[in-house]
Short mmCIF file of C-alpha atoms and ligand atoms in Angstrom, two decimals:
data_model
loop_
_atom_site.label_atom_id
_atom_site.label_comp_id
_atom_site.label_asym_id
_atom_site.label_seq_id
_atom_site.Cartn_x
_atom_site.Cartn_y
_atom_site.Cartn_z
CA MET A 295 -0.33 6.66 -16.61
CA ILE A 296 -0.88 5.14 -20.04
CA LYS A 297 -4.43 4.50 -21.30
CA VAL A 298 -5.09 2.91 -24.70
CA GLU A 299 -8.40 1.79 -26.21
CA ASN A 300 -8.73 -1.36 -28.35
CA PHE A 301 -5.29 -2.53 -27.20
CA ASP A 302 -3.48 -5.53 -28.74
CA LEU A 303 -2.63 -8.07 -26.00
CA THR A 304 -0.65 -10.40 -28.29
CA PRO A 305 2.77 -9.19 -27.05
CA LEU A 306 1.51 -9.35 -23.44
CA ASN A 307 0.98 -13.11 -23.24
CA THR A 308 3.75 -15.69 -23.52
CA PHE A 309 1.44 -18.16 -25.33
CA ARG A 310 1.27 -15.52 -28.12
CA MET A 311 -2.50 -15.83 -28.48
CA LYS A 312 -4.03 -13.09 -30.60
CA ALA A 313 -6.50 -11.01 -28.56
CA ARG A 314 -7.42 -7.41 -27.87
CA CYS A 315 -9.00 -5.62 -24.90
CA ALA A 316 -11.44 -2.71 -24.97
CA CYS A 317 -9.16 -0.65 -22.72
CA PHE A 318 -5.62 -1.01 -21.35
CA VAL A 319 -4.33 1.06 -18.43
CA GLU A 320 -0.78 1.03 -17.09
CA TYR A 321 -0.29 2.92 -13.82
CA GLY A 322 3.09 3.99 -12.45
CA SER A 323 2.29 4.52 -8.78
CA VAL A 324 -0.28 3.86 -6.05
CA ALA A 325 -1.19 7.57 -6.21
CA GLU A 326 -2.27 7.04 -9.83
CA LEU A 327 -4.53 4.16 -8.73
CA GLU A 328 -6.04 6.44 -6.07
CA ALA A 329 -6.68 9.17 -8.63
CA MET A 330 -8.18 6.80 -11.25
CA ASP A 331 -11.73 7.49 -12.51
CA TRP A 332 -12.78 3.86 -12.01
CA ASP A 333 -16.44 4.38 -12.96
CA SER A 334 -15.50 5.50 -16.48
CA LEU A 335 -13.50 2.34 -17.30
CA PRO A 336 -15.11 -0.51 -19.34
CA LYS A 337 -15.98 -3.48 -17.10
CA PRO A 338 -14.96 -6.04 -16.01
CA ILE A 339 -11.55 -4.90 -14.79
CA ARG A 340 -8.71 -7.43 -14.69
CA HIS A 341 -5.04 -7.09 -13.82
CA ILE A 342 -2.31 -8.89 -15.73
CA GLY A 343 1.46 -9.09 -15.51
CA GLU A 344 3.41 -10.54 -18.44
CA GLY A 345 0.64 -13.02 -19.27
CA SER A 346 2.91 -16.01 -18.59
CA ASN A 347 0.21 -17.94 -16.74
CA LEU A 348 -2.68 -16.98 -19.00
CA LEU A 349 -4.51 -18.48 -21.95
CA LEU A 350 -6.31 -15.64 -23.73
CA THR A 351 -9.39 -17.36 -25.18
CA GLY A 352 -10.70 -14.33 -27.09
CA ASP A 353 -11.05 -10.56 -27.00
CA PHE A 354 -11.64 -9.03 -23.57
CA ARG A 355 -14.55 -6.59 -23.41
CA GLY A 356 -13.36 -4.79 -20.25
CA THR A 357 -10.24 -3.06 -18.94
CA ILE A 358 -6.85 -4.69 -18.48
CA LEU A 359 -4.70 -3.09 -15.78
CA HIS A 360 -0.93 -3.38 -15.73
CA SER A 361 1.61 -2.27 -13.14
CA GLY A 362 4.44 0.06 -14.06
CA ILE A 363 5.74 0.22 -10.45
CA LYS A 364 9.35 -0.78 -10.92
CA THR A 365 11.08 0.36 -7.73
CA ILE A 366 13.32 -1.89 -5.62
CA LYS A 367 14.06 -0.56 -2.11
CA TYR A 368 16.56 -2.24 0.23
CA LEU A 369 15.16 -1.39 3.67
CA ASP A 370 18.09 -2.61 5.77
CA MET A 371 21.43 -3.73 4.36
CA GLY A 372 22.46 -5.20 7.74
CA LEU A 373 24.51 -8.29 8.41
CA GLY A 374 21.65 -10.77 8.77
CA ASP A 375 18.19 -10.45 7.23
CA VAL A 376 17.74 -8.00 4.37
CA PRO A 377 14.16 -6.84 3.80
CA VAL A 378 13.49 -5.54 0.29
CA MET A 379 10.32 -3.84 -0.98
CA VAL A 380 9.83 -4.76 -4.63
CA GLY A 381 7.41 -2.97 -6.95
CA SER A 382 4.74 -5.20 -8.49
CA GLY A 383 5.82 -4.31 -12.04
CA VAL A 384 9.44 -5.45 -11.56
CA HIS A 385 10.27 -8.38 -13.85
CA TRP A 386 10.80 -11.13 -11.26
CA ASP A 387 13.99 -12.54 -12.71
CA ASP A 388 15.65 -9.10 -12.94
CA PHE A 389 15.17 -8.88 -9.17
CA VAL A 390 16.54 -12.39 -8.59
CA GLU A 391 19.60 -11.65 -10.72
CA GLN A 392 20.24 -8.42 -8.80
CA VAL A 393 19.98 -9.96 -5.31
CA CYS A 394 22.08 -12.99 -6.25
CA GLY A 395 24.70 -10.51 -7.52
CA TYR A 396 24.64 -8.84 -4.08
CA GLY A 397 25.23 -12.23 -2.43
CA LEU A 398 21.77 -12.32 -0.82
CA TRP A 399 20.20 -15.74 -0.26
CA GLY A 400 16.57 -16.80 -0.55
CA ALA A 401 15.39 -16.19 -4.12
CA GLU A 402 18.03 -18.11 -6.13
CA ASN A 403 15.97 -21.31 -6.60
CA LEU A 404 13.24 -19.18 -8.20
CA SER A 405 15.55 -18.00 -11.01
CA LEU A 406 14.25 -17.58 -14.55
CA ILE A 407 10.55 -17.94 -13.70
CA PRO A 408 8.81 -15.60 -16.17
CA GLY A 409 6.50 -12.83 -15.01
CA GLU A 410 6.32 -9.87 -12.67
CA THR A 411 6.77 -9.67 -8.91
CA GLY A 412 3.12 -8.72 -8.20
CA ALA A 413 1.90 -11.80 -10.05
CA ALA A 414 4.55 -13.95 -8.36
CA ALA A 415 3.02 -13.04 -4.98
CA VAL A 416 -0.49 -13.87 -6.27
CA GLN A 417 0.58 -17.18 -7.82
CA ASN A 418 2.94 -18.24 -5.02
CA ILE A 419 5.45 -19.21 -7.68
CA GLY A 420 7.59 -22.19 -6.82
CA ALA A 421 10.49 -24.23 -8.15
CA TYR A 422 13.25 -26.51 -6.86
CA GLY A 423 11.82 -26.86 -3.36
CA VAL A 424 11.15 -23.15 -2.72
CA GLU A 425 7.98 -21.06 -2.99
CA ILE A 426 7.96 -17.27 -2.96
CA GLY A 427 5.60 -17.47 0.04
CA ASP A 428 8.62 -18.80 2.02
CA ILE A 429 10.46 -15.48 1.61
CA ILE A 430 7.57 -13.00 1.62
CA SER A 431 7.01 -10.96 4.80
CA GLY A 432 4.08 -8.92 3.54
CA VAL A 433 2.22 -7.60 0.50
CA THR A 434 0.88 -4.08 -0.14
CA CYS A 435 -2.26 -3.74 -2.25
CA TYR A 436 -4.88 -1.36 -3.55
CA ASP A 437 -8.38 -2.58 -2.69
CA LEU A 438 -10.64 -2.07 -5.72
CA HIS A 439 -13.82 -2.44 -3.63
CA ALA A 440 -12.96 -0.12 -0.72
CA ARG A 441 -10.77 2.04 -3.01
CA LYS A 442 -7.93 2.33 -0.50
CA ARG A 443 -4.45 0.98 0.26
CA VAL A 444 -4.21 -2.20 2.36
CA LYS A 445 -1.38 -4.36 3.73
CA PHE A 446 -1.34 -8.10 4.30
CA SER A 447 1.05 -10.04 6.49
CA ARG A 448 2.54 -13.26 5.14
CA GLU A 449 0.03 -15.28 7.22
CA GLU A 450 -2.88 -13.30 5.78
CA CYS A 451 -1.70 -14.09 2.24
CA GLY A 452 -2.80 -17.71 2.84
CA TYR A 453 -0.12 -19.35 0.74
CA GLY A 454 -0.53 -22.91 -0.52
CA TYR A 455 0.60 -24.86 -3.61
CA ARG A 456 0.33 -22.26 -6.46
CA ASP A 457 -2.38 -20.64 -4.38
CA SER A 458 -2.99 -17.57 -2.22
CA PHE A 459 -5.74 -15.57 -0.59
CA PHE A 460 -5.55 -13.18 -3.59
CA LYS A 461 -6.59 -15.94 -6.01
CA GLN A 462 -9.79 -16.47 -4.00
CA THR A 463 -10.90 -12.82 -4.10
CA GLY A 464 -11.79 -12.44 -7.78
CA GLY A 465 -9.22 -9.75 -8.56
CA ARG A 466 -10.35 -7.42 -5.74
CA PHE A 467 -6.78 -6.67 -4.62
CA ILE A 468 -4.18 -5.10 -6.89
CA VAL A 469 -0.74 -6.03 -5.61
CA THR A 470 1.44 -2.91 -5.66
CA GLY A 471 4.49 -4.03 -3.64
CA VAL A 472 5.97 -7.22 -2.19
CA LEU A 473 8.15 -7.23 0.93
CA ILE A 474 10.76 -9.94 0.55
CA ARG A 475 13.11 -11.04 3.31
CA LEU A 476 16.51 -12.25 2.07
CA SER A 477 19.57 -13.15 4.07
CA ARG A 478 23.31 -12.64 3.99
CA ILE A 479 23.62 -15.89 5.90
CA PRO A 480 23.48 -18.88 3.50
CA ARG A 481 20.07 -20.58 3.47
CA MET A 482 20.69 -23.25 0.85
CA ARG A 483 17.87 -25.40 -0.46
CA LEU A 484 19.64 -28.01 -2.54
CA GLU A 485 17.65 -31.15 -1.74
CA TYR A 486 15.78 -31.10 -5.04
CA LYS A 487 16.88 -33.68 -7.60
CA GLY A 488 19.17 -32.03 -10.12
CA LEU A 489 20.56 -29.41 -7.74
CA LYS A 490 21.57 -32.10 -5.25
CA GLU A 491 23.63 -33.86 -7.90
CA ILE A 492 25.31 -30.68 -9.16
CA PHE A 493 26.41 -29.65 -5.65
CA ALA A 494 27.10 -33.14 -4.24
CA ASP A 495 30.90 -32.67 -4.22
CA LYS A 496 31.28 -28.92 -3.88
CA ALA A 497 28.90 -26.57 -2.07
CA PRO A 498 27.95 -23.39 -3.96
CA ALA A 499 30.19 -20.42 -3.19
CA GLY A 500 27.22 -18.06 -3.28
CA PRO A 501 23.61 -17.72 -4.46
CA MET A 502 24.79 -16.87 -7.98
CA ASP A 503 26.21 -20.43 -8.30
CA VAL A 504 22.79 -21.85 -7.43
CA ARG A 505 21.11 -19.42 -9.83
CA ARG A 506 23.36 -20.53 -12.68
CA ALA A 507 22.63 -24.21 -11.94
CA VAL A 508 18.87 -23.57 -11.81
CA ILE A 509 19.02 -21.68 -15.12
CA ASP A 510 20.94 -24.54 -16.78
CA ILE A 511 18.41 -27.13 -15.59
CA ARG A 512 15.42 -24.99 -16.60
CA ARG A 513 16.85 -24.27 -20.07
CA SER A 514 17.30 -27.99 -20.69
CA LYS A 515 13.66 -28.76 -19.86
CA LEU A 516 11.42 -25.76 -20.45
CA PRO A 517 10.66 -23.77 -23.58
CA ASP A 518 12.06 -20.24 -23.76
CA PRO A 519 8.99 -17.99 -24.13
CA ALA A 520 10.98 -15.79 -26.53
CA GLU A 521 11.29 -18.73 -28.93
CA LEU A 522 8.30 -20.99 -28.31
CA GLY A 523 4.96 -19.77 -26.95
CA SER A 524 3.63 -21.45 -23.79
CA ALA A 525 2.38 -20.62 -20.32
CA GLY A 526 4.69 -23.04 -18.52
CA SER A 527 3.09 -25.94 -16.67
CA PHE A 528 -0.42 -26.15 -18.06
CA PHE A 529 -1.79 -28.51 -15.39
CA LYS A 530 -1.45 -28.71 -11.61
CA ASN A 531 0.08 -31.84 -10.16
CA PRO A 532 -2.86 -33.72 -8.63
CA VAL A 533 -2.84 -34.50 -4.92
CA VAL A 534 -4.72 -37.73 -4.22
CA SER A 535 -5.74 -39.72 -1.14
CA ALA A 536 -3.75 -42.81 -0.09
CA ALA A 537 -6.67 -44.99 -1.28
CA ASP A 538 -6.70 -43.33 -4.71
CA PHE A 539 -2.93 -43.71 -4.96
CA ALA A 540 -3.27 -47.44 -4.22
CA ARG A 541 -5.74 -47.63 -7.11
CA ILE A 542 -3.26 -45.78 -9.40
CA ILE A 543 -0.59 -48.33 -8.44
CA ASP A 544 -2.94 -51.24 -9.34
CA ILE A 545 -3.83 -49.69 -12.70
CA SER A 546 -0.18 -48.95 -13.49
CA LYS A 547 0.96 -52.49 -12.62
CA ARG A 548 -1.82 -53.91 -14.78
CA ASP A 549 -1.01 -51.63 -17.75
CA PHE A 550 2.76 -51.15 -17.52
CA GLY A 551 4.03 -54.21 -15.63
CA GLU A 552 4.84 -55.10 -12.02
CA ASP A 553 8.13 -53.14 -12.05
CA VAL A 554 6.55 -49.83 -12.91
CA HIS A 555 7.89 -46.88 -10.88
CA ILE A 556 5.39 -44.14 -10.12
CA PRO A 557 7.08 -40.93 -9.03
CA HIS A 558 5.21 -39.45 -6.06
CA PHE A 559 5.61 -37.11 -3.08
CA VAL A 560 3.91 -37.79 0.24
CA GLN A 561 2.38 -34.58 1.67
CA PRO A 562 2.40 -33.65 5.38
CA ASP A 563 -1.31 -34.61 5.64
CA GLY A 564 -0.67 -38.09 4.21
CA CYS A 565 -2.08 -37.29 0.74
CA ILE A 566 0.11 -37.99 -2.28
CA LYS A 567 1.18 -35.65 -5.07
CA VAL A 568 1.62 -37.46 -8.39
CA PRO A 569 3.40 -35.65 -11.25
CA ALA A 570 0.82 -34.90 -13.96
CA ALA A 571 3.67 -35.06 -16.51
CA TRP A 572 4.17 -38.75 -15.72
CA MET A 573 0.48 -39.50 -16.19
CA ILE A 574 0.30 -37.55 -19.46
CA GLU A 575 3.35 -39.36 -20.82
CA ARG A 576 1.91 -42.75 -19.78
CA CYS A 577 -1.23 -41.86 -21.73
CA GLY A 578 0.96 -41.62 -24.83
CA LEU A 579 0.38 -37.90 -25.21
CA LYS A 580 3.97 -36.63 -25.11
CA GLY A 581 4.36 -34.65 -28.35
CA ALA A 582 0.64 -34.97 -29.19
CA VAL A 583 -0.43 -32.35 -31.75
CA GLN A 584 -3.77 -30.54 -32.01
CA GLY A 585 -3.90 -27.95 -34.80
CA GLY A 586 -1.04 -25.57 -34.06
CA ALA A 587 -0.70 -26.63 -30.40
CA ALA A 588 1.30 -29.56 -28.99
CA VAL A 589 2.21 -31.29 -25.75
CA TYR A 590 5.89 -30.32 -25.29
CA GLU A 591 8.26 -33.20 -26.07
CA LYS A 592 10.76 -32.42 -23.28
CA GLN A 593 8.14 -31.78 -20.56
CA PRO A 594 4.59 -33.10 -21.12
CA LEU A 595 3.16 -30.82 -18.43
CA VAL A 596 3.62 -27.94 -20.88
CA ILE A 597 1.39 -27.17 -23.87
CA VAL A 598 3.18 -25.12 -26.54
CA ASN A 599 2.15 -22.92 -29.44
CA ALA A 600 4.15 -25.21 -31.74
CA SER A 601 3.22 -23.60 -35.05
CA GLY A 602 3.49 -20.05 -33.72
CA SER A 603 -0.07 -19.46 -34.90
CA ALA A 604 -2.04 -21.88 -32.72
CA SER A 605 -5.52 -20.68 -31.82
CA ALA A 606 -7.02 -20.73 -28.34
CA ASP A 607 -9.43 -23.40 -29.68
CA ASP A 608 -6.44 -25.63 -30.56
CA VAL A 609 -5.10 -25.28 -27.01
CA LEU A 610 -8.53 -25.82 -25.42
CA ALA A 611 -9.11 -28.96 -27.51
CA LEU A 612 -5.69 -30.34 -26.51
CA GLU A 613 -6.34 -29.47 -22.86
CA GLN A 614 -9.59 -31.46 -22.98
CA ARG A 615 -7.87 -34.38 -24.75
CA VAL A 616 -5.28 -34.58 -21.99
CA ILE A 617 -7.87 -34.31 -19.21
CA ASP A 618 -10.04 -37.03 -20.79
CA ALA A 619 -7.11 -39.41 -21.37
CA VAL A 620 -5.74 -39.10 -17.82
CA ARG A 621 -9.21 -39.48 -16.28
CA ASP A 622 -10.02 -42.52 -18.45
CA ARG A 623 -6.76 -44.29 -17.60
CA PHE A 624 -6.05 -43.26 -13.99
CA GLY A 625 -9.42 -41.97 -12.74
CA VAL A 626 -7.80 -38.62 -11.86
CA THR A 627 -9.17 -35.32 -13.15
CA LEU A 628 -6.39 -32.84 -13.90
CA SER A 629 -7.11 -29.17 -13.36
CA PRO A 630 -5.36 -26.45 -15.33
CA GLU A 631 -2.82 -24.25 -13.60
CA VAL A 632 -3.06 -21.78 -16.47
CA GLU A 633 -5.86 -19.23 -16.09
CA HIS A 634 -8.28 -18.77 -18.99
CA LEU A 635 -9.15 -15.16 -19.79
CA GLY A 636 -11.39 -13.95 -22.59
C1 LIG B 171 8.25 -21.15 -19.64
C2 LIG B 171 7.51 -20.93 -18.36
C3 LIG B 171 7.99 -21.49 -17.18
C4 LIG B 171 7.30 -21.29 -15.97
N1 LIG B 171 7.82 -21.84 -14.84
C5 LIG B 171 7.18 -21.67 -13.65
C6 LIG B 171 7.72 -22.23 -12.46
O1 LIG B 171 8.77 -22.86 -12.45
N2 LIG B 171 7.03 -22.04 -11.31
C7 LIG B 171 5.87 -21.31 -11.27
O2 LIG B 171 5.28 -21.17 -10.18
N3 LIG B 171 5.34 -20.75 -12.39
C8 LIG B 171 5.97 -20.91 -13.57
N4 LIG B 171 5.45 -20.37 -14.72
C9 LIG B 171 4.16 -19.63 -14.65
C10 LIG B 171 4.30 -18.09 -14.54
O3 LIG B 171 5.60 -17.68 -14.86
C11 LIG B 171 3.95 -17.59 -13.13
O4 LIG B 171 2.63 -17.96 -12.78
C12 LIG B 171 4.10 -16.05 -13.02
O5 LIG B 171 4.00 -15.63 -11.68
C13 LIG B 171 3.04 -15.28 -13.84
O6 LIG B 171 3.46 -13.93 -13.87
P1 LIG B 171 2.87 -12.89 -14.91
O7 LIG B 171 3.42 -11.55 -14.58
O8 LIG B 171 3.08 -13.35 -16.28
O9 LIG B 171 1.33 -12.92 -14.51
P2 LIG B 171 0.03 -13.17 -15.42
O10 LIG B 171 0.13 -14.50 -16.07
O11 LIG B 171 -0.19 -12.00 -16.29
O12 LIG B 171 -1.09 -13.21 -14.29
C14 LIG B 171 -1.16 -14.28 -13.39
C15 LIG B 171 -2.24 -13.99 -12.32
O13 LIG B 171 -1.79 -12.93 -11.49
C16 LIG B 171 -2.73 -11.85 -11.48
N5 LIG B 171 -1.95 -10.62 -11.38
C17 LIG B 171 -0.89 -10.23 -12.15
N6 LIG B 171 -0.35 -9.10 -11.66
C18 LIG B 171 -1.10 -8.74 -10.59
C19 LIG B 171 -1.06 -7.65 -9.65
N7 LIG B 171 -0.11 -6.71 -9.69
N8 LIG B 171 -2.02 -7.60 -8.70
C20 LIG B 171 -2.98 -8.54 -8.60
N9 LIG B 171 -3.07 -9.60 -9.44
C21 LIG B 171 -2.13 -9.69 -10.41
C22 LIG B 171 -3.49 -12.00 -12.79
O14 LIG B 171 -4.79 -11.42 -12.70
C23 LIG B 171 -3.56 -13.52 -12.91
O15 LIG B 171 -4.59 -13.99 -12.07
C24 LIG B 171 6.12 -20.52 -15.94
C25 LIG B 171 5.64 -19.94 -17.13
C26 LIG B 171 6.33 -20.12 -18.32
C27 LIG B 171 5.82 -19.48 -19.58
#
């Protein structure tokens, strides 16, 4: 176990916000969590991964926990399904690269998403038509209230769009391991625009082909956290009622002409998901600058630390500018996907 007081969190958030916490604890096993003297730690207690979905808005007066559980156990290397128990501290993309290399299907569409496996199960990360909830069989946790180990089945995890049961419980459950079910039998998900075009003439020979295609597409659109600070998509894509969507169509025709095309995705319940990026761009905010922060030119859903020294106030002001502009034009209130912590 590593315990450091007055710890610098700057390298532990991909936005590269400058912030410190009163205490930082990295544990290497569930046994270390069980042996922890919880009462002596500064409160509140929060868990982070690689800080790739966080905006640190200031110093944190409590304790930041971090997982150092980095084991990957293949439970059955049979001919069909392959269950794998992945430690919460495993960098998610290292795992995806490894299983694609073994020819196992299921995780390839989720290539190159930053962050750790524990956080991925909390966030229900998703990309190119797949969510991690689709391939999770169960999650093992340490319950900070009851101070004991607990297990959740996939159903109990309550997965939804970038949502899970864990997000509703105020940090009560520390994810320690994620049981992922992969397959030797191809389970291709290539319907998403971009992938569909790449594999239109020739099916992928294996999951590594899909991984490479996903990486190429992502690199062309998204900032590399090693080069440009961000927390990925800053806003959630709003899901609106059919009546609200009809109103958005009217507004768009009035403002952008009768031929305007509004990208949208009809949900199983009849509601409609509208890409926030489209709305932000139509508000003229692509590339908008606020202090050291900016709306990313290649993907307006992303706010970047353009100067390298943007403050949390710059990002918060830009966030509010975007929310106000989209609400004023389309009557839709965007909510941030990025969590604010400070
Ligand atoms: C360039 C870029 C691209 C991105 N692309 C995508 C994408 O395509 N799809 C997508 O879904 N996301 C994407 N993201 C967002 C981000 O990568 C995911 O949300 C990721 O799962 C966050 O992982 P993390 O380890 O950084 O977690 P953090 O940001 O540190 O934490 C996220 C949440 O998980 C909680 N948490 C972390 N670890 C644990 C644990 N062990 N137990 C309990 N709670 C925990 C934290 O308290 C917090 O609530 C992107 C981000 C960036 C910077």
